[in-house]
Short mmCIF file of C-alpha atoms and ligand atoms in Angstrom, two decimals:
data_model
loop_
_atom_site.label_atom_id
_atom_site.label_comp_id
_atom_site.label_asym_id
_atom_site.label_seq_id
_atom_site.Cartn_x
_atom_site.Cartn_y
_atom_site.Cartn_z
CA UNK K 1 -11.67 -15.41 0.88
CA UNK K 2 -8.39 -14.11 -0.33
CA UNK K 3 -5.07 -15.19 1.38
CA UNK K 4 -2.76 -12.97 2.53
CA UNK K 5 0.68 -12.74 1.00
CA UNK K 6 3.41 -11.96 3.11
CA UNK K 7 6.23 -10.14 0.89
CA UNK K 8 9.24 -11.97 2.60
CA UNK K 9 12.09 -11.40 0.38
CA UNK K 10 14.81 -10.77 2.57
CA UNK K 11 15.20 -7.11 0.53
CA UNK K 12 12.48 -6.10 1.65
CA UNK K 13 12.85 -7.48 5.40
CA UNK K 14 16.08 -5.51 5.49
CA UNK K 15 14.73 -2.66 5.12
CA UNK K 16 11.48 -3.02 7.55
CA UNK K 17 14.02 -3.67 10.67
CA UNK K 18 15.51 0.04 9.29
CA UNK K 19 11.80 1.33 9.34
CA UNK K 20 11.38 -0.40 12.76
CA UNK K 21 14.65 0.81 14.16
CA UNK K 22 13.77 4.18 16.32
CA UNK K 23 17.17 4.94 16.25
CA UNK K 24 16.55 5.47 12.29
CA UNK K 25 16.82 9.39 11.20
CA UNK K 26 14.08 10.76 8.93
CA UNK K 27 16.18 10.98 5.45
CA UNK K 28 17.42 6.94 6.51
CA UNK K 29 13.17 5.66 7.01
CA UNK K 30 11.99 8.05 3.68
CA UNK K 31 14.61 6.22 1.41
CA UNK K 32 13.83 2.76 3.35
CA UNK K 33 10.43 3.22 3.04
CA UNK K 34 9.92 4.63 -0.85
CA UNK K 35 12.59 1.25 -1.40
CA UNK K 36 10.07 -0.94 0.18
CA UNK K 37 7.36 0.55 -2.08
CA UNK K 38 9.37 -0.27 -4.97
CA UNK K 39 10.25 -3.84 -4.20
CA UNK K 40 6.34 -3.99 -3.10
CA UNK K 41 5.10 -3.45 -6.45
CA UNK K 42 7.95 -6.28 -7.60
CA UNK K 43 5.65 -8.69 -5.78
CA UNK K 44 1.85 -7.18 -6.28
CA UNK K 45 2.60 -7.44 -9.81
CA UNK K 46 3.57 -10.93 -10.30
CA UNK K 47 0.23 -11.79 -12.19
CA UNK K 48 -0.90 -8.12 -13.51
CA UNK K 49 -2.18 -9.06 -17.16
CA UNK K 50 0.51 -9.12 -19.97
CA UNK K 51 -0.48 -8.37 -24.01
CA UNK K 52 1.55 -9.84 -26.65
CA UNK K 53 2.96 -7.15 -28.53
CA UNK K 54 5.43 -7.41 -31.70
CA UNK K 55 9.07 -5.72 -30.67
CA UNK K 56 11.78 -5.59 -33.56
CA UNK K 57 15.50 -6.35 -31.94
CA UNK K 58 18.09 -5.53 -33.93
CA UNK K 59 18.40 -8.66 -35.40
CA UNK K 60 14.30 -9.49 -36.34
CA UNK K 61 11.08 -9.21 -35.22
CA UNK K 62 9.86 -11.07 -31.62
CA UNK K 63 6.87 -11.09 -29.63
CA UNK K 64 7.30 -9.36 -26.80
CA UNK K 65 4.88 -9.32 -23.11
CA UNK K 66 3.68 -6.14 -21.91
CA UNK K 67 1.63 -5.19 -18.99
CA UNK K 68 -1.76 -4.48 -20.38
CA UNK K 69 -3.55 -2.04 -18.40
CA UNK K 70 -1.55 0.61 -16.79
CA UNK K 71 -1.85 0.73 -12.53
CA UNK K 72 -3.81 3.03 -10.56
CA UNK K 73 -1.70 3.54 -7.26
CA UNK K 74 -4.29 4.93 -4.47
CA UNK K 75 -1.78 6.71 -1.36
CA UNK K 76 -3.66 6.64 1.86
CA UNK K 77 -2.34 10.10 2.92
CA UNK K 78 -0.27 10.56 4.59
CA UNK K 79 2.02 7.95 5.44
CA UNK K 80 1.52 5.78 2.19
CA UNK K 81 2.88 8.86 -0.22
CA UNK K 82 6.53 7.87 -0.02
CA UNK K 83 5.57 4.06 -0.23
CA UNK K 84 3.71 4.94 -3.69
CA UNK K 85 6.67 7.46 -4.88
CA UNK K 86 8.15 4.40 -4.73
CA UNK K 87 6.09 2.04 -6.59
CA UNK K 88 5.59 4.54 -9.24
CA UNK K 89 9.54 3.85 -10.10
CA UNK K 90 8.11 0.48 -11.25
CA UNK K 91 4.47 1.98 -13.15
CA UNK K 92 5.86 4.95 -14.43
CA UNK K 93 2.67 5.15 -16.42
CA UNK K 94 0.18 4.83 -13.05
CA UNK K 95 -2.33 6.94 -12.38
CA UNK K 96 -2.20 8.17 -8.79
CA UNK K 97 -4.87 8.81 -6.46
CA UNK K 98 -4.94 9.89 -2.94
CA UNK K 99 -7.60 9.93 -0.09
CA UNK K 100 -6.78 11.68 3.11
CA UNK K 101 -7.55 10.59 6.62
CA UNK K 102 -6.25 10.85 10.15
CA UNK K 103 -7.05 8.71 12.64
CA UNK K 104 -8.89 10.70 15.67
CA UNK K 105 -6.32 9.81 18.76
CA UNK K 106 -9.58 9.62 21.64
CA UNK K 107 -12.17 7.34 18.85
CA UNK K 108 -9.16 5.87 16.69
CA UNK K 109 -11.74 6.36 13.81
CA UNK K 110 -11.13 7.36 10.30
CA UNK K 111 -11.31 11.40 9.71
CA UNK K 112 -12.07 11.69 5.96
CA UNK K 113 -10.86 15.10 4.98
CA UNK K 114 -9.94 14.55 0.95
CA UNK K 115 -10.62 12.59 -2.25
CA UNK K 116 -9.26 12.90 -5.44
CA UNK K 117 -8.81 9.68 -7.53
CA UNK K 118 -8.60 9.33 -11.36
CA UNK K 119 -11.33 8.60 -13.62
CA UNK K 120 -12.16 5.53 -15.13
CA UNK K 121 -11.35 3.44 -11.95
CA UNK K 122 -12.93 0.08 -12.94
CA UNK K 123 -10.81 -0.63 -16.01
CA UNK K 124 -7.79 -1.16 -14.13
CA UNK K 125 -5.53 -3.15 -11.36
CA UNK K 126 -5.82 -0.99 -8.29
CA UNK K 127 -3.11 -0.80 -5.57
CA UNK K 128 -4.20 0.81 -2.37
CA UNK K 129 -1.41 1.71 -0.32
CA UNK K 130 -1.07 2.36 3.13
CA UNK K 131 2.07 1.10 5.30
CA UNK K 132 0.52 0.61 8.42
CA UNK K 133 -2.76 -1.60 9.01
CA UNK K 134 -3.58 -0.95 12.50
CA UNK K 135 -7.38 -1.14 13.60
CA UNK K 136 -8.27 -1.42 10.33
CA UNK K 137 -10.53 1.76 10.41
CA UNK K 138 -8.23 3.80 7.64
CA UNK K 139 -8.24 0.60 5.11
CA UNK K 140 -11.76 -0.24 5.86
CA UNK K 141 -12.77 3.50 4.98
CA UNK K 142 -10.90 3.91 1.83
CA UNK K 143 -12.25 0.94 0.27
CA UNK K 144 -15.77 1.89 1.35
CA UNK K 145 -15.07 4.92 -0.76
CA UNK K 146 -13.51 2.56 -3.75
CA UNK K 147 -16.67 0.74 -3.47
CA UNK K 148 -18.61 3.68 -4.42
CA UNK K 149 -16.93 3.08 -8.08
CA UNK K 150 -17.63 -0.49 -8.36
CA UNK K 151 -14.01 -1.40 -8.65
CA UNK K 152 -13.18 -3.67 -5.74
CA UNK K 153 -12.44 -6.53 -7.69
CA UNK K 154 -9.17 -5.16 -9.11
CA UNK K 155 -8.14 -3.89 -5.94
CA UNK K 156 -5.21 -5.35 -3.89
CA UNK K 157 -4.18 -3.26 -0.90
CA UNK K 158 -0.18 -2.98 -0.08
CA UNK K 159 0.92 -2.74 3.65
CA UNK K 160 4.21 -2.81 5.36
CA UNK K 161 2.91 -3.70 8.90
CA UNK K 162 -0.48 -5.20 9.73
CA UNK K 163 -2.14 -6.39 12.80
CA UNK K 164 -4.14 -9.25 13.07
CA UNK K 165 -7.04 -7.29 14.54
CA UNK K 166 -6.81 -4.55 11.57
CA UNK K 167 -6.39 -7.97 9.27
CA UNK K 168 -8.98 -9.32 10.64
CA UNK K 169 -11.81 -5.89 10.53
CA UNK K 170 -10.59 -5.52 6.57
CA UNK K 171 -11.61 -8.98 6.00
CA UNK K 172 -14.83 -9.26 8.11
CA UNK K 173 -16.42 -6.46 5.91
CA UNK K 174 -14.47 -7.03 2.02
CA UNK K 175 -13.47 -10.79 2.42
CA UNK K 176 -12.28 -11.08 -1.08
CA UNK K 177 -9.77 -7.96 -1.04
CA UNK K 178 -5.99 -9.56 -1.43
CA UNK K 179 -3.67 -8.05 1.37
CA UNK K 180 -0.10 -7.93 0.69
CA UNK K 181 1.97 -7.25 4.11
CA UNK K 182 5.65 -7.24 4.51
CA UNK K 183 4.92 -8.25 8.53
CA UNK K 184 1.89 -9.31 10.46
CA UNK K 185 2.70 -8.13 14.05
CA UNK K 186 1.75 -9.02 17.48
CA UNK K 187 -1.80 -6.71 18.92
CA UNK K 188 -2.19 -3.42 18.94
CA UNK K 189 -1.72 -1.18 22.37
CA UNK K 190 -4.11 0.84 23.77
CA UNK K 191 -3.56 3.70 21.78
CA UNK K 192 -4.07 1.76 18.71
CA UNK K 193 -0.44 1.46 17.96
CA UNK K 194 1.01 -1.51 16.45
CA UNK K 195 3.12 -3.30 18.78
CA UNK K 196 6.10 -4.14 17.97
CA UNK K 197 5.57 -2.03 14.76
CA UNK K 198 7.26 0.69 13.79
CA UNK K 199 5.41 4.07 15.78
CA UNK K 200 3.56 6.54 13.72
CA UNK K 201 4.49 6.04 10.00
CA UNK K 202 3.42 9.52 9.09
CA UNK K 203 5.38 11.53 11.77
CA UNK K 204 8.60 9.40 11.27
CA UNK K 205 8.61 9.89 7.49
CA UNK K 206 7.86 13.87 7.54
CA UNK K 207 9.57 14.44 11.39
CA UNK K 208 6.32 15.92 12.77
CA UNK K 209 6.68 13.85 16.23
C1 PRP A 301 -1.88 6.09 10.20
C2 PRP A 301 -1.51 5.17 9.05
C3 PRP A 301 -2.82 4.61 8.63
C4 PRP A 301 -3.60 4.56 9.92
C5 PRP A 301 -3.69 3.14 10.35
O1 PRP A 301 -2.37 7.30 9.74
O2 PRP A 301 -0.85 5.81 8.02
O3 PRP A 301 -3.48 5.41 7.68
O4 PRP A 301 -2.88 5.33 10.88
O5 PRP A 301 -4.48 3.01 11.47
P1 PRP A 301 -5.87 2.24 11.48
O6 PRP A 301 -5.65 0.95 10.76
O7 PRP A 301 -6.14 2.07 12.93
O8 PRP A 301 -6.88 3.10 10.79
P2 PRP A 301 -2.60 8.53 10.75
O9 PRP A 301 -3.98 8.47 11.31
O10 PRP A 301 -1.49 8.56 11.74
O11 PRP A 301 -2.58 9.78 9.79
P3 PRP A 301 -1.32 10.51 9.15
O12 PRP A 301 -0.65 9.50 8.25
O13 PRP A 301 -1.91 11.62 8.38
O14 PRP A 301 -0.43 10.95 10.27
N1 URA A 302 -0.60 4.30 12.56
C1 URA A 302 0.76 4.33 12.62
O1 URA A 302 1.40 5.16 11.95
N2 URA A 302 1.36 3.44 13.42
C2 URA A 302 0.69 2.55 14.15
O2 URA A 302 1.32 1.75 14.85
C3 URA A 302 -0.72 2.54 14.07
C4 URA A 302 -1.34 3.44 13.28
#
Protein backbone atom coordinates (compact mmCIF):
# COMPACT_ATOMS: atom_id res chain seq x y z
CA UNK A 1 0.00 0.00 0.00
CA UNK A 2 1.10 3.43 -0.99
CA UNK A 3 1.72 6.16 1.69
CA UNK A 4 0.27 9.24 1.59
CA UNK A 5 2.32 12.37 1.10
CA UNK A 6 1.28 15.34 2.72
CA UNK A 7 2.59 18.47 0.56
CA UNK A 8 3.59 20.63 3.67
CA UNK A 9 5.70 23.30 2.34
CA UNK A 10 4.70 26.21 4.11
CA UNK A 11 3.88 27.86 0.32
CA UNK A 12 1.55 25.85 -0.14
CA UNK A 13 -0.02 25.92 3.55
CA UNK A 14 -0.28 29.66 3.05
CA UNK A 15 -2.30 29.53 0.60
CA UNK A 16 -4.84 26.59 1.86
CA UNK A 17 -5.72 28.89 5.11
CA UNK A 18 -6.65 31.61 2.02
CA UNK A 19 -8.76 28.74 0.37
CA UNK A 20 -10.14 27.93 3.88
CA UNK A 21 -10.80 31.50 4.83
CA UNK A 22 -14.74 32.19 3.97
CA UNK A 23 -14.05 35.59 4.18
CA UNK A 24 -11.86 34.94 0.85
CA UNK A 25 -13.54 36.65 -2.45
CA UNK A 26 -13.77 34.52 -5.60
CA UNK A 27 -10.81 36.27 -7.78
CA UNK A 28 -8.53 35.89 -4.09
CA UNK A 29 -9.48 31.53 -3.84
CA UNK A 30 -9.10 31.14 -8.07
CA UNK A 31 -5.50 32.64 -7.92
CA UNK A 32 -4.87 30.72 -4.43
CA UNK A 33 -6.08 27.76 -5.72
CA UNK A 34 -4.48 27.55 -9.55
CA UNK A 35 -1.03 28.63 -7.14
CA UNK A 36 -1.56 25.57 -5.13
CA UNK A 37 -1.87 23.50 -8.34
CA UNK A 38 1.32 24.81 -9.44
CA UNK A 39 3.38 24.26 -6.34
CA UNK A 40 1.42 20.70 -6.32
CA UNK A 41 2.96 19.53 -9.38
CA UNK A 42 6.53 20.94 -7.70
CA UNK A 43 6.06 18.01 -5.32
CA UNK A 44 4.16 15.09 -7.52
CA UNK A 45 7.01 15.42 -9.73
CA UNK A 46 9.92 14.88 -7.58
CA UNK A 47 10.66 11.35 -9.12
CA UNK A 48 8.84 11.67 -12.74
CA UNK A 49 11.53 9.85 -15.04
CA UNK A 50 14.40 12.07 -16.42
CA UNK A 51 16.37 11.17 -20.05
CA UNK A 52 19.82 12.25 -20.52
CA UNK A 53 19.85 14.46 -23.33
CA UNK A 54 23.03 16.38 -24.88
CA UNK A 55 22.45 20.45 -24.44
CA UNK A 56 25.26 22.77 -25.99
CA UNK A 57 25.88 26.00 -23.50
CA UNK A 58 27.59 28.54 -24.89
CA UNK A 59 30.72 27.48 -23.82
CA UNK A 60 30.52 23.33 -24.87
CA UNK A 61 28.50 20.57 -24.97
CA UNK A 62 26.81 19.00 -21.43
CA UNK A 63 24.45 16.40 -20.66
CA UNK A 64 21.53 17.68 -19.66
CA UNK A 65 18.15 15.76 -17.57
CA UNK A 66 14.88 16.01 -19.06
CA UNK A 67 11.57 14.72 -18.04
CA UNK A 68 10.94 11.79 -20.26
CA UNK A 69 7.41 11.27 -20.85
CA UNK A 70 5.26 14.27 -20.97
CA UNK A 71 2.15 14.36 -18.05
CA UNK A 72 -1.34 13.62 -18.59
CA UNK A 73 -3.24 16.00 -16.07
CA UNK A 74 -6.92 14.40 -15.55
CA UNK A 75 -9.37 17.63 -13.91
CA UNK A 76 -12.17 16.12 -11.97
CA UNK A 77 -14.68 18.78 -13.18
CA UNK A 78 -15.45 20.98 -11.81
CA UNK A 79 -13.58 22.11 -8.97
CA UNK A 80 -10.11 20.55 -10.00
CA UNK A 81 -9.98 22.83 -13.45
CA UNK A 82 -8.27 25.80 -11.84
CA UNK A 83 -5.99 23.40 -9.71
CA UNK A 84 -4.79 21.78 -13.20
CA UNK A 85 -4.60 25.40 -15.04
CA UNK A 86 -2.25 25.55 -12.59
CA UNK A 87 -0.14 22.60 -12.85
CA UNK A 88 -0.08 22.93 -16.51
CA UNK A 89 2.27 26.21 -15.79
CA UNK A 90 4.76 23.48 -14.73
CA UNK A 91 3.88 20.60 -17.90
CA UNK A 92 3.33 22.95 -20.46
CA UNK A 93 3.50 19.95 -22.74
CA UNK A 94 0.56 17.81 -20.66
CA UNK A 95 -2.11 16.39 -22.13
CA UNK A 96 -5.33 17.26 -20.32
CA UNK A 97 -8.24 15.25 -19.66
CA UNK A 98 -11.38 15.87 -17.85
CA UNK A 99 -14.26 13.66 -16.41
CA UNK A 100 -17.32 15.35 -15.07
CA UNK A 101 -19.30 14.47 -12.00
CA UNK A 102 -21.46 16.03 -9.34
CA UNK A 103 -22.07 14.64 -6.33
CA UNK A 104 -26.05 13.98 -5.86
CA UNK A 105 -26.75 16.20 -2.47
CA UNK A 106 -29.70 13.36 -1.01
CA UNK A 107 -27.18 9.88 -2.10
CA UNK A 108 -23.74 11.89 -2.02
CA UNK A 109 -22.93 9.51 -4.99
CA UNK A 110 -20.95 10.20 -8.04
CA UNK A 111 -23.20 11.58 -11.16
CA UNK A 112 -21.05 10.72 -14.22
CA UNK A 113 -22.17 13.10 -16.88
CA UNK A 114 -18.73 13.43 -19.23
CA UNK A 115 -15.49 11.79 -20.40
CA UNK A 116 -13.03 12.92 -22.59
CA UNK A 117 -9.38 11.91 -21.89
CA UNK A 118 -6.44 11.67 -24.36
CA UNK A 119 -5.32 8.71 -26.13
CA UNK A 120 -2.58 6.63 -25.39
CA UNK A 121 -3.16 6.78 -21.54
CA UNK A 122 -0.84 3.93 -20.41
CA UNK A 123 2.44 5.37 -21.67
CA UNK A 124 2.49 8.06 -19.29
CA UNK A 125 2.61 9.54 -15.49
CA UNK A 126 -0.99 10.37 -14.76
CA UNK A 127 -2.09 13.13 -12.32
CA UNK A 128 -5.69 13.01 -11.31
CA UNK A 129 -6.75 16.07 -9.81
CA UNK A 130 -9.43 16.90 -7.66
CA UNK A 131 -9.07 19.43 -4.57
CA UNK A 132 -11.43 18.05 -2.35
CA UNK A 133 -11.50 14.22 -1.21
CA UNK A 134 -14.60 13.99 0.69
CA UNK A 135 -16.51 10.52 0.76
CA UNK A 136 -14.37 9.34 -1.61
CA UNK A 137 -17.22 8.55 -4.15
CA UNK A 138 -15.86 11.25 -6.97
CA UNK A 139 -12.06 9.78 -6.69
CA UNK A 140 -13.21 6.29 -6.39
CA UNK A 141 -15.35 6.77 -9.70
CA UNK A 142 -12.82 8.41 -11.82
CA UNK A 143 -10.28 5.88 -11.30
CA UNK A 144 -12.81 3.11 -11.94
CA UNK A 145 -13.07 4.80 -15.28
CA UNK A 146 -8.97 5.07 -15.55
CA UNK A 147 -9.04 1.48 -14.86
CA UNK A 148 -10.93 0.79 -17.91
CA UNK A 149 -7.46 1.82 -19.77
CA UNK A 150 -5.21 -0.25 -17.78
CA UNK A 151 -3.21 2.68 -16.59
CA UNK A 152 -3.49 2.76 -12.82
CA UNK A 153 -0.05 2.16 -12.18
CA UNK A 154 1.14 5.59 -13.37
CA UNK A 155 -1.52 7.27 -11.68
CA UNK A 156 -1.02 9.53 -8.59
CA UNK A 157 -4.08 11.52 -7.58
CA UNK A 158 -3.49 15.36 -6.28
CA UNK A 159 -5.85 16.74 -3.50
CA UNK A 160 -5.89 19.85 -1.48
CA UNK A 161 -8.19 18.58 1.36
CA UNK A 162 -8.93 14.95 2.18
CA UNK A 163 -10.84 13.18 4.80
CA UNK A 164 -9.85 10.25 6.43
CA UNK A 165 -13.09 8.47 5.55
CA UNK A 166 -12.73 9.54 1.66
CA UNK A 167 -8.81 8.41 2.34
CA UNK A 168 -9.74 5.60 3.63
CA UNK A 169 -12.82 4.36 0.67
CA UNK A 170 -9.92 5.33 -2.15
CA UNK A 171 -7.64 2.98 -0.51
CA UNK A 172 -9.99 0.07 0.46
CA UNK A 173 -10.81 -0.43 -3.32
CA UNK A 174 -7.10 0.83 -5.31
CA UNK A 175 -4.63 0.29 -2.33
CA UNK A 176 -1.63 1.01 -4.39
CA UNK A 177 -2.83 4.54 -5.85
CA UNK A 178 -0.27 7.34 -4.24
CA UNK A 179 -2.39 10.27 -2.68
CA UNK A 180 -0.82 13.53 -2.46
CA UNK A 181 -2.92 15.96 0.03
CA UNK A 182 -1.97 19.35 1.14
CA UNK A 183 -4.34 18.59 4.53
CA UNK A 184 -6.00 15.54 5.94
CA UNK A 185 -8.96 17.02 7.93
CA UNK A 186 -11.07 16.06 10.77
CA UNK A 187 -14.73 13.82 9.50
CA UNK A 188 -17.00 14.78 7.27
CA UNK A 189 -20.64 16.34 8.37
CA UNK A 190 -23.70 15.06 7.52
CA UNK A 191 -23.99 16.54 4.34
CA UNK A 192 -20.79 15.07 3.28
CA UNK A 193 -18.87 18.23 3.75
CA UNK A 194 -15.43 18.27 4.94
CA UNK A 195 -15.19 19.67 8.26
CA UNK A 196 -13.10 22.00 8.90
CA UNK A 197 -12.41 22.11 5.08
CA UNK A 198 -12.93 24.66 2.99
CA UNK A 199 -17.09 24.45 1.78
CA UNK A 200 -17.88 23.58 -1.74
CA UNK A 201 -14.68 23.95 -3.88
CA UNK A 202 -16.64 24.29 -7.07
CA UNK A 203 -19.13 27.07 -6.01
CA UNK A 204 -16.34 29.14 -4.25
CA UNK A 205 -14.05 29.06 -7.30
CA UNK A 206 -16.89 29.95 -10.03
CA UNK A 207 -19.34 32.03 -7.26
CA UNK A 208 -22.33 29.74 -7.97
CA UNK A 209 -23.27 29.51 -4.03
C1 LIG B 1 -16.97 18.16 -5.20
C2 LIG B 1 -15.47 18.05 -5.34
C3 LIG B 1 -15.26 16.59 -5.57
C4 LIG B 1 -16.37 15.96 -4.79
C5 LIG B 1 -15.78 15.34 -3.56
O1 LIG B 1 -17.60 18.15 -6.43
O2 LIG B 1 -14.95 18.83 -6.35
O3 LIG B 1 -15.34 16.23 -6.93
O4 LIG B 1 -17.29 17.00 -4.44
O5 LIG B 1 -16.74 14.66 -2.84
P1 LIG B 1 -16.71 13.07 -2.65
O6 LIG B 1 -15.32 12.71 -2.27
O7 LIG B 1 -17.70 12.88 -1.55
O8 LIG B 1 -17.13 12.44 -3.93
P2 LIG B 1 -19.16 18.50 -6.56
O9 LIG B 1 -19.97 17.26 -6.43
O10 LIG B 1 -19.50 19.61 -5.62
O11 LIG B 1 -19.30 18.95 -8.08
P3 LIG B 1 -18.90 20.34 -8.73
O12 LIG B 1 -17.41 20.49 -8.56
O13 LIG B 1 -19.29 20.17 -10.15
O14 LIG B 1 -19.67 21.41 -8.01
N1 LIG C 1 -17.03 18.80 -2.04
C1 LIG C 1 -16.63 20.06 -1.71
O1 LIG C 1 -16.48 20.92 -2.59
N2 LIG C 1 -16.42 20.32 -0.42
C2 LIG C 1 -16.56 19.41 0.55
O2 LIG C 1 -16.33 19.72 1.72
C3 LIG C 1 -16.98 18.11 0.18
C4 LIG C 1 -17.21 17.84 -1.12
Amino acid sequence: MHKITLCDHPFIQHRLAILRDRHTPVNQFRIALKECGTLMAYELAKDHPTESVTVETPLESTQAQRIEKPVVLIAILRAALGMVEGMAEFYPDARIGHLGMYRDPKTLQPVFYYSKLPVDLNHHPIILADPMLATGGSIVAALDELQKFQCLDAVKIATLIAASEGIARVREKYPDVPIYTAAVDRQLNEKGYILPGLGDAGDRQYGTA
